[in-house]
Amino acid sequence: MRVLSRHPVQAHPPSELPPLLLPGAQVVAPKAGLGKFAPGRRCAGRRVKCSNPPFARHPSAQLSYSARSRCDGFALATCCSVLNYTDSSPDCDSLPASVPLLLLLKMLSLKLPRPLSIDQMPQVFHEQGIIFGYRHPQSSATACLLSLFQMNNETLNIWTHLLPFWFFMWRFVTVLYVTDVQNDSYSWPLLVYMGTSCVYPFASSCAHTFSSMSKNARHICYFLDYGAVNLFSLGSAVAYSAYTFPDTLVCTTFHDYYVALAVLNTIISTGLSCYSRFLEIQKPRLCKMLRVLAFAYPYTWDSFPIFYRLFLFPGESAQNEASMYHQKHMAMTLLASFLYSAHLPERLAPGRFDYIGHSHQLFHVCVILATHMQMEAILLDKTLRKEWLLASSRPLSLLQITGAILLCIVFTLSNILYFSAALYRIPEPELHKKET
């Protein structure tokens, strides 16, 4: 077996390249560069012989053919059919060298159905102010993954959390690499926080990717998303307890029970946010109110030491450069909450922001920026207050940290399993029929 490449690779100008057609586009063959091929004549299924396959002379496709320099032409016929090149006697030399790449892209585009409008979607998939760009409501897992590379109304929702996931993962691994995990107990809360900061953007991007597989899959994906957000909320509480508490609250009763109550908050918040999805069609306003409340009150509890520190009595050790980052974090979080609840700007101009610029994309960006500011503030507090904290506070033990995280994970997964099972117990009309 050997690769035949009797002719040098030729660069074709753009005018000679065959058109790459998206689904639904009309076939228009260029006049130059096609040799004997012309539109309108069929060759699909024809078995032809060729001594110089176009794939063999393309540098990116090293295919092996027999020593007799012959092939049965099935791949060529398929190529002709997909790219709409036809001739009564196809000649391999007539195809441009870019055919393999174009064929690959064409076949990829064929796997992605055209996005749908809101009128073609079940009501459970409807988003306020979003008219076009919906994916098929019964997409396969493969189609969901491929949709990352197709412009639809979820594409930027996915990428605005998938890319930051890798950034936060890089920061987490960097800190982990320079930390003596076994002996540096002072850094354990930071590692927990940075680990949970990687979980929620990954879970969010997965939820937006696979939410179009079915109605129930959509709900379950977002159940997991809510659980990841609440796990991050607990990670923030652990870091706040260790590094950011104002001087006057350190070693108080409030400080002692702060993390334990944060665990309870995450359990309640996950249950409340999951339950809100059952009201999405019947009572959309109550659904939105419960979901905002489910995330607002754990954040308020976690941030109480920050509010106290910034606006009441910061204490001498807490007056440092980290305060500016805490303020920026609060501002970005408030902006994210407003965007999430207000559905602006798409509510004012339905259909104008279906693909780029709708509120959920802006919400994702604000949340990531808020997390970045929060991370910078925690890192500064950890460094600048280390001496005072080690002398004045009781650091969290490994048992306290792991116990809190494990309890959160167990009860969060229990909530998710319970509500996921409820999806299959509740009759379809009762779950999705809109209240009249």
Short mmCIF file of C-alpha atoms in Angstrom, two decimals:
data_model
loop_
_atom_site.label_atom_id
_atom_site.label_comp_id
_atom_site.label_asym_id
_atom_site.label_seq_id
_atom_site.Cartn_x
_atom_site.Cartn_y
_atom_site.Cartn_z
CA MET A 1 0.00 0.00 0.00
CA ARG A 2 1.27 3.47 -0.78
CA VAL A 3 0.00 6.98 -1.16
CA LEU A 4 -0.26 8.17 -4.72
CA SER A 5 0.66 11.77 -5.28
CA ARG A 6 1.74 12.04 -8.90
CA HIS A 7 0.63 15.63 -9.24
CA PRO A 8 1.88 18.49 -7.10
CA VAL A 9 -0.58 20.19 -4.80
CA GLN A 10 -1.97 23.26 -6.52
CA ALA A 11 -3.26 26.30 -4.72
CA HIS A 12 -6.62 27.38 -6.07
CA PRO A 13 -7.72 31.01 -5.88
CA PRO A 14 -10.91 31.69 -3.95
CA SER A 15 -12.91 32.05 -7.15
CA GLU A 16 -12.13 28.44 -8.08
CA LEU A 17 -13.08 26.82 -4.77
CA PRO A 18 -16.35 24.89 -4.65
CA PRO A 19 -19.05 26.52 -2.56
CA LEU A 20 -19.53 25.36 1.01
CA LEU A 21 -23.28 25.24 1.42
CA LEU A 22 -25.20 25.47 4.64
CA PRO A 23 -28.47 23.56 5.02
CA GLY A 24 -31.12 25.08 2.82
CA ALA A 25 -28.75 27.07 0.63
CA GLN A 26 -29.01 26.88 -3.17
CA VAL A 27 -26.28 25.11 -5.10
CA VAL A 28 -24.38 27.51 -7.33
CA ALA A 29 -21.25 26.09 -8.91
CA PRO A 30 -18.50 28.54 -9.90
CA LYS A 31 -17.64 28.74 -13.57
CA ALA A 32 -13.93 28.21 -13.13
CA GLY A 33 -11.96 25.45 -11.53
CA LEU A 34 -14.49 22.61 -11.91
CA GLY A 35 -13.12 21.09 -15.08
CA LYS A 36 -15.64 18.66 -16.56
CA PHE A 37 -18.05 18.93 -13.61
CA ALA A 38 -21.27 20.86 -14.12
CA PRO A 39 -24.40 21.20 -12.00
CA GLY A 40 -27.56 19.35 -12.88
CA ARG A 41 -26.22 15.92 -13.88
CA ARG A 42 -26.20 13.07 -11.40
CA CYS A 43 -23.30 10.87 -10.42
CA ALA A 44 -24.34 9.64 -6.94
CA GLY A 45 -24.09 5.87 -6.74
CA ARG A 46 -22.01 5.59 -9.91
CA ARG A 47 -18.99 3.32 -9.55
CA VAL A 48 -16.08 4.86 -11.41
CA LYS A 49 -12.38 4.15 -11.71
CA CYS A 50 -9.75 6.76 -11.01
CA SER A 51 -6.00 6.56 -10.98
CA ASN A 52 -5.37 9.77 -9.08
CA PRO A 53 -7.84 10.22 -6.21
CA PRO A 54 -8.18 13.82 -5.06
CA PHE A 55 -7.80 12.74 -1.44
CA ALA A 56 -4.38 11.23 -2.19
CA ARG A 57 -2.89 14.45 -3.44
CA HIS A 58 -4.31 16.58 -0.63
CA PRO A 59 -1.64 17.13 2.05
CA SER A 60 -4.11 16.81 4.96
CA ALA A 61 -5.55 13.49 3.86
CA GLN A 62 -2.98 10.70 3.64
CA LEU A 63 -5.08 7.86 2.26
CA SER A 64 -3.64 4.57 1.08
CA TYR A 65 -4.57 3.01 -2.21
CA SER A 66 -3.49 -0.19 -3.93
CA ALA A 67 -0.23 -0.51 -5.83
CA ARG A 68 -2.23 -0.71 -9.05
CA SER A 69 -3.14 2.96 -8.50
CA ARG A 70 -6.83 2.16 -8.80
CA CYS A 71 -9.86 2.82 -6.57
CA ASP A 72 -13.47 1.87 -7.04
CA GLY A 73 -14.61 5.49 -6.87
CA PHE A 74 -17.24 5.05 -4.18
CA ALA A 75 -15.72 7.84 -2.09
CA LEU A 76 -15.57 10.03 -5.20
CA ALA A 77 -19.21 9.40 -5.99
CA THR A 78 -20.14 10.27 -2.42
CA CYS A 79 -18.03 13.40 -2.67
CA CYS A 80 -19.80 14.38 -5.89
CA SER A 81 -23.18 13.81 -4.30
CA VAL A 82 -22.51 15.77 -1.13
CA LEU A 83 -20.80 18.69 -2.85
CA ASN A 84 -23.28 18.61 -5.75
CA TYR A 85 -20.69 17.99 -8.48
CA THR A 86 -21.98 15.77 -11.24
CA ASP A 87 -20.78 14.50 -14.56
CA SER A 88 -21.41 11.50 -16.75
CA SER A 89 -17.78 10.42 -16.29
CA PRO A 90 -16.23 12.05 -13.24
CA ASP A 91 -12.55 12.76 -13.43
CA CYS A 92 -10.61 12.96 -10.20
CA ASP A 93 -8.19 15.50 -11.63
CA SER A 94 -11.05 17.95 -12.06
CA LEU A 95 -11.72 18.32 -8.34
CA PRO A 96 -9.80 21.05 -6.49
CA ALA A 97 -7.41 20.04 -3.73
CA SER A 98 -9.61 21.67 -1.07
CA VAL A 99 -12.43 19.13 -1.53
CA PRO A 100 -11.63 16.96 1.55
CA LEU A 101 -11.82 19.91 3.94
CA LEU A 102 -14.95 21.27 2.29
CA LEU A 103 -16.52 17.82 2.32
CA LEU A 104 -15.82 17.50 6.04
CA LEU A 105 -17.33 20.90 6.79
CA LYS A 106 -20.30 20.19 4.54
CA MET A 107 -20.99 16.87 6.26
CA LEU A 108 -20.65 18.58 9.66
CA SER A 109 -23.19 21.19 8.65
CA LEU A 110 -25.54 18.45 7.48
CA LYS A 111 -25.57 17.04 11.02
CA LEU A 112 -26.84 20.34 12.44
CA PRO A 113 -30.53 20.99 11.76
CA ARG A 114 -31.67 24.49 11.06
CA PRO A 115 -32.55 26.39 14.28
CA LEU A 116 -36.26 26.67 14.97
CA SER A 117 -38.53 29.56 15.87
CA ILE A 118 -40.53 29.86 19.06
CA ASP A 119 -43.72 28.77 17.26
CA GLN A 120 -42.13 25.40 16.49
CA MET A 121 -41.09 24.68 20.08
CA PRO A 122 -42.99 23.20 23.03
CA GLN A 123 -43.84 25.88 25.55
CA VAL A 124 -41.49 24.51 28.19
CA PHE A 125 -38.56 25.54 25.94
CA HIS A 126 -39.76 29.11 25.40
CA GLU A 127 -37.57 31.96 26.64
CA GLN A 128 -39.02 35.42 27.19
CA GLY A 129 -38.12 37.76 24.35
CA ILE A 130 -36.29 35.07 22.35
CA ILE A 131 -38.03 34.36 19.02
CA PHE A 132 -35.52 32.47 16.87
CA GLY A 133 -32.48 30.24 17.23
CA TYR A 134 -33.96 27.34 19.19
CA ARG A 135 -32.44 23.89 18.82
CA HIS A 136 -34.59 20.83 18.12
CA PRO A 137 -36.36 19.84 21.36
CA GLN A 138 -35.37 16.19 20.94
CA SER A 139 -31.74 16.57 19.93
CA SER A 140 -29.28 13.74 20.39
CA ALA A 141 -26.26 14.15 22.66
CA THR A 142 -24.05 14.35 19.55
CA ALA A 143 -26.21 17.07 18.02
CA CYS A 144 -26.06 19.00 21.30
CA LEU A 145 -22.26 18.86 21.28
CA LEU A 146 -22.08 19.89 17.63
CA SER A 147 -24.39 22.81 18.36
CA LEU A 148 -21.48 24.45 20.20
CA PHE A 149 -20.18 25.29 16.71
CA GLN A 150 -23.52 26.39 15.27
CA MET A 151 -24.94 29.83 15.98
CA ASN A 152 -28.11 29.41 18.03
CA ASN A 153 -29.58 31.15 21.04
CA GLU A 154 -27.62 28.90 23.44
CA THR A 155 -24.20 29.10 21.78
CA LEU A 156 -22.89 32.09 23.72
CA ASN A 157 -24.61 30.88 26.90
CA ILE A 158 -22.37 27.83 26.67
CA TRP A 159 -19.12 29.53 25.72
CA THR A 160 -19.45 32.35 28.27
CA HIS A 161 -19.10 29.71 30.98
CA LEU A 162 -17.06 27.04 29.21
CA LEU A 163 -14.07 29.31 28.54
CA PRO A 164 -14.02 30.78 32.08
CA PHE A 165 -14.14 27.22 33.42
CA TRP A 166 -10.72 26.58 31.88
CA PHE A 167 -9.42 29.89 33.21
CA PHE A 168 -10.55 29.10 36.76
CA MET A 169 -9.22 25.57 36.41
CA TRP A 170 -5.83 26.96 35.41
CA ARG A 171 -5.81 29.25 38.46
CA PHE A 172 -6.86 26.39 40.73
CA VAL A 173 -4.12 24.08 39.43
CA THR A 174 -1.56 26.88 39.75
CA VAL A 175 -2.42 27.47 43.42
CA LEU A 176 -2.56 23.74 44.06
CA TYR A 177 0.92 23.30 42.57
CA VAL A 178 2.56 25.87 44.88
CA THR A 179 0.70 24.79 48.04
CA ASP A 180 1.86 22.15 50.49
CA VAL A 181 -1.60 20.63 50.77
CA GLN A 182 -0.70 18.15 53.49
CA ASN A 183 0.84 20.65 55.92
CA ASP A 184 -0.56 24.07 54.97
CA SER A 185 -3.95 23.93 56.70
CA TYR A 186 -4.29 27.71 56.34
CA SER A 187 -4.72 27.25 52.56
CA TRP A 188 -7.36 24.49 52.70
CA PRO A 189 -10.36 26.87 52.59
CA LEU A 190 -8.86 28.62 49.56
CA LEU A 191 -8.47 25.32 47.69
CA VAL A 192 -12.08 24.39 48.47
CA TYR A 193 -13.28 27.76 47.21
CA MET A 194 -11.23 27.61 44.00
CA GLY A 195 -12.35 24.05 43.35
CA THR A 196 -16.04 24.97 43.63
CA SER A 197 -15.44 28.02 41.42
CA CYS A 198 -14.54 25.56 38.65
CA VAL A 199 -17.60 23.37 39.20
CA TYR A 200 -20.38 25.86 38.63
CA PRO A 201 -19.30 27.25 35.19
CA PHE A 202 -18.69 23.70 33.94
CA ALA A 203 -22.09 22.52 35.19
CA SER A 204 -23.73 25.57 33.65
CA SER A 205 -22.13 25.05 30.25
CA CYS A 206 -23.15 21.36 30.31
CA ALA A 207 -26.71 22.28 31.29
CA HIS A 208 -27.03 24.73 28.40
CA THR A 209 -25.43 22.22 26.02
CA PHE A 210 -27.68 19.24 26.74
CA SER A 211 -30.90 21.00 27.75
CA SER A 212 -32.47 20.44 24.33
CA MET A 213 -32.46 16.62 24.48
CA SER A 214 -36.00 16.43 25.91
CA LYS A 215 -38.35 18.22 28.28
CA ASN A 216 -37.30 16.16 31.27
CA ALA A 217 -33.61 16.33 30.32
CA ARG A 218 -33.93 20.11 30.26
CA HIS A 219 -35.23 20.17 33.84
CA ILE A 220 -32.63 17.69 35.10
CA CYS A 221 -29.78 19.62 33.48
CA TYR A 222 -30.82 22.76 35.30
CA PHE A 223 -31.34 20.87 38.57
CA LEU A 224 -27.65 19.97 38.37
CA ASP A 225 -26.80 23.55 37.46
CA TYR A 226 -28.59 24.85 40.55
CA GLY A 227 -26.83 22.29 42.73
CA ALA A 228 -23.44 23.41 41.40
CA VAL A 229 -24.25 27.07 42.07
CA ASN A 230 -25.16 26.23 45.66
CA LEU A 231 -21.98 24.21 46.09
CA PHE A 232 -20.06 27.29 44.99
CA SER A 233 -22.05 29.33 47.51
CA LEU A 234 -20.81 27.01 50.26
CA GLY A 235 -17.25 27.24 48.95
CA SER A 236 -17.51 31.02 49.19
CA ALA A 237 -18.77 30.77 52.77
CA VAL A 238 -15.83 28.53 53.72
CA ALA A 239 -13.35 31.04 52.27
CA TYR A 240 -15.11 34.01 53.85
CA SER A 241 -15.09 32.29 57.23
CA ALA A 242 -11.35 31.69 56.98
CA TYR A 243 -10.09 34.95 55.49
CA THR A 244 -12.58 37.82 55.18
CA PHE A 245 -14.46 38.11 58.49
CA PRO A 246 -14.11 41.57 60.06
CA ASP A 247 -12.11 41.75 63.26
CA THR A 248 -15.10 42.26 65.55
CA LEU A 249 -16.91 39.14 64.28
CA VAL A 250 -13.98 36.72 64.47
CA CYS A 251 -14.43 33.99 67.12
CA THR A 252 -18.01 35.06 67.89
CA THR A 253 -21.04 32.75 68.04
CA PHE A 254 -22.04 34.00 64.60
CA HIS A 255 -18.62 32.99 63.27
CA ASP A 256 -18.85 29.56 64.91
CA TYR A 257 -22.19 28.70 63.24
CA TYR A 258 -21.65 30.61 60.00
CA VAL A 259 -20.52 27.64 57.85
CA ALA A 260 -23.03 25.23 59.38
CA LEU A 261 -25.91 27.55 58.51
CA ALA A 262 -24.43 28.06 55.04
CA VAL A 263 -24.72 24.28 54.52
CA LEU A 264 -28.38 24.42 55.55
CA ASN A 265 -28.94 27.35 53.18
CA THR A 266 -27.53 25.43 50.22
CA ILE A 267 -29.84 22.48 50.90
CA ILE A 268 -32.93 24.70 51.13
CA SER A 269 -31.87 26.79 48.13
CA THR A 270 -31.36 23.74 45.91
CA GLY A 271 -34.77 22.37 46.83
CA LEU A 272 -36.49 25.71 46.27
CA SER A 273 -34.83 26.38 42.92
CA CYS A 274 -35.60 22.85 41.67
CA TYR A 275 -39.22 23.15 42.80
CA SER A 276 -39.57 26.44 40.95
CA ARG A 277 -39.18 24.64 37.62
CA PHE A 278 -42.47 22.83 38.19
CA LEU A 279 -44.20 26.23 38.20
CA GLU A 280 -42.45 27.51 35.07
CA ILE A 281 -45.46 27.11 32.75
CA GLN A 282 -48.39 27.37 35.14
CA LYS A 283 -47.17 30.32 37.25
CA PRO A 284 -44.15 31.93 35.55
CA ARG A 285 -44.03 34.99 37.82
CA LEU A 286 -44.06 32.89 40.99
CA CYS A 287 -41.44 30.63 39.41
CA LYS A 288 -39.10 33.54 38.72
CA MET A 289 -39.66 35.03 42.18
CA LEU A 290 -38.91 31.74 43.95
CA ARG A 291 -35.79 31.15 41.87
CA VAL A 292 -34.40 34.62 42.49
CA LEU A 293 -35.15 34.20 46.19
CA ALA A 294 -33.49 30.77 46.19
CA PHE A 295 -30.19 32.31 45.10
CA ALA A 296 -30.50 35.71 46.78
CA TYR A 297 -30.83 34.62 50.38
CA PRO A 298 -27.78 32.27 50.46
CA TYR A 299 -25.77 35.06 48.84
CA THR A 300 -27.03 37.54 51.44
CA TRP A 301 -26.07 35.18 54.25
CA ASP A 302 -22.63 34.49 52.80
CA SER A 303 -22.00 38.19 52.20
CA PHE A 304 -23.14 39.44 55.61
CA PRO A 305 -19.54 39.57 56.92
CA ILE A 306 -18.60 41.59 53.83
CA PHE A 307 -21.50 44.03 54.32
CA TYR A 308 -20.52 44.41 57.97
CA ARG A 309 -16.90 44.93 57.05
CA LEU A 310 -17.49 47.46 54.28
CA PHE A 311 -20.28 49.54 55.78
CA LEU A 312 -20.08 49.15 59.57
CA PHE A 313 -16.94 48.17 61.47
CA PRO A 314 -14.17 46.77 59.27
CA GLY A 315 -11.49 46.49 61.93
CA GLU A 316 -7.84 47.36 61.52
CA SER A 317 -6.70 44.13 59.83
CA ALA A 318 -9.55 44.24 57.30
CA GLN A 319 -8.73 47.71 55.99
CA ASN A 320 -6.67 46.67 53.00
CA GLU A 321 -6.63 46.55 49.20
CA ALA A 322 -9.08 43.65 49.16
CA SER A 323 -11.97 45.94 50.10
CA MET A 324 -12.00 47.47 46.61
CA TYR A 325 -12.38 44.01 45.05
CA HIS A 326 -15.17 43.14 47.49
CA GLN A 327 -17.01 46.28 46.38
CA LYS A 328 -16.57 45.41 42.70
CA HIS A 329 -17.76 41.87 43.40
CA MET A 330 -20.92 43.18 45.05
CA ALA A 331 -21.59 45.60 42.18
CA MET A 332 -21.23 42.90 39.52
CA THR A 333 -23.42 40.51 41.51
CA LEU A 334 -26.19 43.11 41.80
CA LEU A 335 -25.98 43.79 38.06
CA ALA A 336 -26.13 40.06 37.32
CA SER A 337 -29.21 39.70 39.54
CA PHE A 338 -30.93 42.57 37.75
CA LEU A 339 -30.22 41.10 34.30
CA TYR A 340 -31.40 37.64 35.36
CA SER A 341 -34.71 38.88 36.72
CA ALA A 342 -35.48 41.71 34.26
CA HIS A 343 -34.87 39.91 30.92
CA LEU A 344 -33.44 43.05 29.40
CA PRO A 345 -32.84 44.00 26.62
CA GLU A 346 -34.68 41.21 24.77
CA ARG A 347 -37.97 41.93 26.56
CA LEU A 348 -38.03 45.41 25.01
CA ALA A 349 -37.15 44.23 21.50
CA PRO A 350 -38.19 40.58 21.01
CA GLY A 351 -36.22 38.89 18.26
CA ARG A 352 -33.41 41.47 18.14
CA PHE A 353 -31.13 39.77 20.68
CA ASP A 354 -31.87 36.10 20.01
CA TYR A 355 -28.26 35.17 19.23
CA ILE A 356 -26.08 37.89 20.72
CA GLY A 357 -26.68 40.28 23.59
CA HIS A 358 -29.66 38.82 25.43
CA SER A 359 -29.86 39.01 29.21
CA HIS A 360 -28.72 35.49 30.03
CA GLN A 361 -25.48 35.96 28.14
CA LEU A 362 -24.88 39.27 29.93
CA PHE A 363 -25.80 37.57 33.21
CA HIS A 364 -23.16 34.90 32.59
CA VAL A 365 -20.51 37.52 31.86
CA CYS A 366 -21.36 39.48 35.01
CA VAL A 367 -21.31 36.34 37.16
CA ILE A 368 -17.87 35.37 35.85
CA LEU A 369 -16.53 38.88 36.45
CA ALA A 370 -18.02 38.85 39.95
CA THR A 371 -16.32 35.53 40.68
CA HIS A 372 -13.02 36.87 39.39
CA MET A 373 -13.29 39.93 41.66
CA GLN A 374 -14.26 37.73 44.58
CA MET A 375 -11.29 35.45 43.98
CA GLU A 376 -8.88 38.38 43.89
CA ALA A 377 -10.33 39.74 47.14
CA ILE A 378 -10.02 36.39 48.91
CA LEU A 379 -6.44 35.92 47.73
CA LEU A 380 -5.51 39.39 49.00
CA ASP A 381 -7.21 38.83 52.36
CA LYS A 382 -5.50 35.47 52.73
CA THR A 383 -2.09 37.03 52.15
CA LEU A 384 -2.44 40.39 53.89
CA ARG A 385 -4.30 39.16 56.98
CA LYS A 386 -2.43 35.90 57.49
CA GLU A 387 -0.41 36.94 60.53
CA TRP A 388 -3.40 38.46 62.33
CA LEU A 389 -5.76 35.59 61.51
CA LEU A 390 -3.34 32.88 62.63
CA ALA A 391 -2.89 34.71 65.94
CA SER A 392 -6.51 35.68 66.60
CA SER A 393 -8.86 33.14 64.98
CA ARG A 394 -9.59 29.45 65.13
CA PRO A 395 -8.92 28.01 61.66
CA LEU A 396 -11.37 25.52 60.19
CA SER A 397 -10.28 21.93 60.67
CA LEU A 398 -10.13 19.37 57.89
CA LEU A 399 -13.09 17.57 59.44
CA GLN A 400 -15.19 20.74 59.45
CA ILE A 401 -14.38 21.56 55.84
CA THR A 402 -14.83 18.07 54.39
CA GLY A 403 -17.92 17.47 56.52
CA ALA A 404 -19.57 20.64 55.24
CA ILE A 405 -18.77 19.88 51.60
CA LEU A 406 -19.87 16.24 51.83
CA LEU A 407 -23.15 17.14 53.56
CA CYS A 408 -23.84 19.72 50.86
CA ILE A 409 -23.11 17.24 48.05
CA VAL A 410 -25.18 14.43 49.60
CA PHE A 411 -28.25 16.55 50.31
CA THR A 412 -27.98 18.43 47.03
CA LEU A 413 -27.87 15.18 45.04
CA SER A 414 -30.78 13.86 47.12
CA ASN A 415 -32.79 16.95 46.20
CA ILE A 416 -31.92 16.54 42.54
CA LEU A 417 -32.83 12.84 42.53
CA TYR A 418 -36.13 13.53 44.29
CA PHE A 419 -37.23 16.24 41.88
CA SER A 420 -35.94 14.30 38.86
CA ALA A 421 -38.07 11.32 39.89
CA ALA A 422 -41.02 13.68 40.37
CA LEU A 423 -40.78 14.66 36.70
CA TYR A 424 -41.74 11.12 35.74
CA ARG A 425 -44.45 10.80 38.40
CA ILE A 426 -46.35 13.93 37.43
CA PRO A 427 -48.58 13.53 34.34
CA GLU A 428 -47.46 15.49 31.29
CA PRO A 429 -50.50 17.81 31.06
CA GLU A 430 -50.25 18.73 34.75
CA LEU A 431 -46.58 19.63 34.41
CA HIS A 432 -46.68 21.56 31.14
CA LYS A 433 -50.23 22.83 30.65
CA LYS A 434 -50.50 26.57 31.10
CA GLU A 435 -52.95 27.91 33.64
CA THR A 436 -55.96 29.68 32.07
#
